């Protein structure tokens, strides 16, 4: 029996109704593309996570943790390993003065709404970002010149060695779309520090940011958000527009005519379509500008280079 079969046998017995074989990851990504995970498991407690990670180690399997899938491009062949989703046990939220302690599976919109209701300022930049707290921390998600790393106080990790590690702000490095948390373990929860604010002014800022996002981004189609990181002091979207890439299409994937740094799924795109379009845009910008745009989205699985 193959290692993946033995792993599934163990997890399906221990975590009944939480473990699925050949689960289509298109259901878990905002692009709505991607093949199956050999094993998909939802864990609702530290004990269930420990069992899953022990299984990963015992059978020498690959794994990754998925949040809202808002920055992922999963290949059509899927992922030959275990995909872990943190469940309800990792969505708990507690407020204490200016601090909010939240599980990694907490959705950013839920945090934004809570901060507003509590009169806490500092999260309005995240309005409309569809990710989870854990994913946002791993990539230092942000908008409007602000990012989640700006407000982090503490983060709790679960390491590959099955240990809990508390990371204080002074232990962490955050830069544009970069966090030193990446690769150190699974983010379980974080404490963010906000500042006092007027619910009325916070709401006004939220509405302003959401209107701008709605006006400038193609929210009517599935996407993975910004495809490329902005070069230092420059705009990837502007380069893409100047290279006349808006409207380019491969299969069911299209460079948005509304925002050049978005690739949208028109309804029947494959992951390979999106990948091919990403590479085409990347090549055009390099050929014309001599700048190699770095993907902001994370690629999972195997893709074919044409």
XYZ file of C-alpha atoms in Angstrom:
306
model
C 0.000 0.000 0.000
C 1.351 3.425 -0.972
C 2.238 5.946 1.734
C -0.629 8.238 0.705
C -3.104 5.345 1.079
C -1.792 4.455 4.530
C -1.947 8.086 5.577
C -5.541 8.362 4.383
C -6.452 5.164 6.213
C -5.107 6.560 9.492
C -6.640 10.028 9.162
C -10.049 8.841 7.955
C -10.312 6.580 11.008
C -9.204 9.216 13.494
C -10.851 12.244 11.881
C -14.110 10.875 10.545
C -16.077 13.164 8.236
C -13.118 15.566 8.186
C -10.848 13.716 5.779
C -11.550 13.538 2.043
C -9.642 11.775 -0.723
C -9.164 13.479 -4.101
C -10.842 16.700 -2.977
C -11.083 19.310 -5.811
C -9.137 22.364 -4.691
C -11.051 24.530 -7.173
C -13.688 24.630 -4.440
C -11.200 26.251 -2.072
C -9.525 28.854 -4.273
C -10.935 32.239 -5.215
C -9.810 31.658 -8.827
C -12.064 28.568 -8.903
C -9.388 26.479 -10.627
C -7.144 23.652 -9.460
C -7.033 19.882 -9.380
C -7.511 17.528 -6.440
C -5.646 17.199 -3.180
C -4.719 13.576 -2.606
C -5.869 14.104 0.980
C -7.822 17.087 2.273
C -8.352 17.338 6.005
C -10.054 19.885 8.249
C -8.605 20.178 11.752
C -10.540 21.858 14.538
C -8.114 21.541 17.425
C -4.434 21.410 18.272
C -4.793 17.681 18.930
C -6.191 17.086 15.431
C -3.440 19.208 13.908
C -0.802 17.254 15.835
C -2.231 13.959 14.543
C -2.216 15.271 10.981
C 1.326 16.619 11.149
C 2.541 13.403 12.755
C 0.994 11.546 9.822
C 2.798 13.883 7.408
C 6.092 13.054 9.104
C 5.475 9.316 9.515
C 4.758 8.806 5.824
C 7.118 11.420 4.419
C 4.399 13.386 2.651
C 4.227 16.941 1.374
C 1.673 19.291 2.905
C 0.430 22.828 2.839
C -2.142 24.788 4.810
C -4.913 26.484 2.877
C -6.897 29.460 4.110
C -9.372 31.173 1.818
C -7.228 30.316 -1.210
C -7.240 33.952 -2.267
C -3.618 34.084 -3.384
C -3.226 30.558 -4.773
C -2.902 29.079 -8.216
C -3.197 25.297 -7.888
C -2.256 23.269 -10.964
C -4.810 21.165 -12.832
C -3.005 18.033 -11.638
C -3.598 19.090 -8.052
C -1.375 18.418 -5.050
C 0.215 15.072 -4.305
C 0.113 15.319 -0.544
C -2.011 16.507 2.369
C -3.835 19.835 2.299
C -4.814 21.090 5.742
C -7.589 23.543 6.475
C -7.806 25.069 9.942
C -11.416 24.765 11.065
C -13.754 26.429 13.539
C -11.426 25.851 16.489
C -9.002 28.304 14.907
C -11.532 31.088 14.313
C -11.919 32.238 17.911
C -11.611 35.962 18.609
C -10.979 37.780 21.898
C -10.671 41.518 22.471
C -8.778 43.195 25.303
C -8.568 46.961 25.124
C -6.581 47.878 22.023
C -5.671 44.247 21.334
C -7.482 41.588 19.327
C -6.409 37.961 19.664
C -7.662 35.866 16.760
C -7.177 32.399 15.349
C -5.419 32.039 12.009
C -8.595 30.841 10.270
C -10.424 34.055 11.168
C -11.515 35.846 8.013
C -10.166 39.358 7.537
C -13.672 40.769 6.891
C -14.726 39.466 10.323
C -11.753 41.201 11.957
C -12.486 44.438 10.127
C -16.106 44.393 11.266
C -15.163 43.636 14.881
C -12.584 46.424 14.999
C -15.149 48.886 13.650
C -17.785 47.884 16.210
C -15.222 48.107 19.044
C -14.036 51.543 17.912
C -10.563 50.276 17.038
C -8.698 51.918 14.180
C -5.962 50.426 11.994
C -7.653 47.694 9.959
C -9.621 49.656 7.391
C -7.002 48.920 4.720
C -8.148 45.279 4.809
C -11.719 46.034 3.713
C -12.555 43.759 0.811
C -9.469 41.543 1.152
C -11.011 38.043 1.134
C -8.239 36.142 2.917
C -7.784 34.637 6.357
C -5.581 36.094 9.090
C -3.014 33.305 8.744
C -2.623 33.765 5.022
C -2.462 37.538 5.403
C 0.340 37.211 7.954
C 2.340 34.749 5.876
C 2.418 37.138 2.906
C 2.083 40.424 4.804
C -1.079 41.293 2.902
C -1.989 44.919 2.603
C -3.376 47.799 0.586
C -3.172 51.575 0.407
C 0.441 51.606 1.711
C -0.504 49.684 4.850
C -0.111 46.003 5.734
C -1.030 43.479 8.399
C 2.572 43.379 9.610
C 2.221 46.982 10.782
C -0.182 45.988 13.556
C 1.117 42.582 14.669
C 2.037 42.192 18.348
C 2.468 38.419 18.722
C 2.101 35.272 16.613
C 1.837 31.641 17.711
C 3.292 28.987 15.413
C 3.095 25.215 15.271
C 6.437 23.998 13.955
C 7.143 20.971 11.732
C 8.635 19.390 14.883
C 5.185 19.582 16.504
C 6.097 22.340 18.942
C 4.293 25.545 19.839
C 6.404 28.675 19.453
C 5.451 32.191 20.516
C 6.907 34.896 18.283
C 6.952 38.475 19.515
C 6.920 41.426 17.138
C 10.609 42.037 17.762
C 11.345 38.493 16.502
C 9.613 39.073 13.167
C 10.476 40.847 9.938
C 7.776 42.239 7.656
C 8.435 43.858 4.304
C 6.358 44.432 1.202
C 4.543 41.119 0.592
C 7.114 39.355 2.775
C 7.041 37.886 6.248
C 9.758 36.015 8.087
C 6.962 33.727 9.342
C 6.897 31.930 5.982
C 8.461 28.501 6.282
C 8.808 28.596 10.063
C 5.634 26.689 10.827
C 1.861 26.798 10.732
C 0.405 30.076 11.961
C -2.204 29.288 14.628
C -3.157 32.674 16.022
C -2.018 36.250 16.353
C -2.485 39.298 18.514
C -2.853 42.605 16.713
C -2.619 46.017 18.318
C -4.908 48.775 17.093
C -5.612 52.312 18.248
C -8.659 54.110 19.556
C -10.947 55.533 16.944
C -14.449 56.771 16.322
C -16.752 54.088 14.878
C -18.211 56.780 12.617
C -14.833 57.803 11.174
C -13.743 54.161 10.909
C -16.915 53.357 8.970
C -16.318 56.299 6.655
C -12.789 55.052 5.911
C -14.085 51.521 5.347
C -16.696 52.763 2.877
C -14.117 54.895 1.066
C -11.707 51.966 0.678
C -14.414 49.553 -0.418
C -15.751 51.958 -3.030
C -12.242 52.379 -4.416
C -11.721 48.610 -4.517
C -15.072 48.144 -6.253
C -14.280 50.904 -8.746
C -10.802 49.688 -9.668
C -10.901 45.889 -9.326
C -12.802 43.224 -11.311
C -14.805 41.852 -8.406
C -17.446 40.345 -10.702
C -15.102 37.541 -11.835
C -13.089 34.968 -9.855
C -9.462 36.025 -9.405
C -6.521 35.573 -7.058
C -6.053 39.279 -6.440
C -2.898 40.992 -7.640
C -0.881 38.595 -9.794
C 2.474 40.368 -9.595
C 4.295 42.273 -6.878
C 4.930 45.927 -7.571
C 8.595 46.622 -8.369
C 10.108 49.013 -5.828
C 8.411 52.383 -6.177
C 6.661 51.323 -9.384
C 3.331 49.828 -10.443
C 3.057 46.373 -12.001
C -0.416 47.262 -13.226
C 0.900 50.329 -15.040
C 3.605 48.308 -16.800
C 0.998 45.771 -17.872
C -1.319 48.454 -19.202
C 1.478 50.234 -21.081
C 2.415 46.919 -22.729
C -1.188 46.633 -24.011
C -1.744 43.416 -22.068
C -5.214 44.311 -20.814
C -7.753 42.048 -22.450
C -5.216 39.382 -23.410
C -6.859 35.982 -23.172
C -5.751 32.369 -23.110
C -8.571 29.862 -22.889
C -10.919 31.023 -20.158
C -8.358 33.283 -18.471
C -8.120 36.998 -19.224
C -6.014 39.938 -18.118
C -8.684 42.193 -16.663
C -9.573 45.261 -18.682
C -10.390 46.968 -15.382
C -7.092 46.310 -13.592
C -4.046 45.046 -15.479
C -2.580 43.241 -12.465
C -5.572 40.907 -12.217
C -6.095 37.721 -14.188
C -9.733 36.662 -14.074
C -11.500 33.391 -14.691
C -14.244 34.048 -17.239
C -15.945 30.836 -16.182
C -14.142 28.000 -17.888
C -10.463 28.707 -17.256
C -8.022 25.983 -16.358
C -5.114 26.542 -14.017
C -2.804 26.073 -16.997
C -4.648 28.880 -18.843
C -3.944 31.223 -15.931
C -0.315 30.099 -15.703
C 0.262 30.526 -19.450
C -1.233 34.008 -19.347
C 0.879 34.937 -16.327
C 4.034 33.804 -18.164
C 2.999 35.647 -21.344
C 2.524 38.924 -19.474
C 5.773 38.382 -17.614
C 7.633 37.857 -20.923
C 6.078 40.881 -22.618
C 7.036 43.191 -19.758
C 10.569 41.811 -19.669
C 11.004 42.108 -23.427
C 9.692 45.682 -23.517
C 10.849 47.097 -20.180
C 13.669 44.802 -19.061
C 11.822 44.207 -15.793
C 10.989 40.706 -14.582
C 7.756 40.928 -12.623
C 7.714 38.636 -9.603
C 4.483 36.709 -8.992
C 2.596 37.689 -5.860
C 0.384 34.617 -6.027
C 1.678 31.268 -4.794
C 1.939 28.427 -7.298
C 1.066 24.950 -6.045
C 1.667 21.774 -8.043
C 3.207 21.263 -11.479
C 2.684 23.441 -14.541
C 3.855 23.036 -18.127
C 6.078 25.700 -19.638
C 5.151 26.174 -23.288
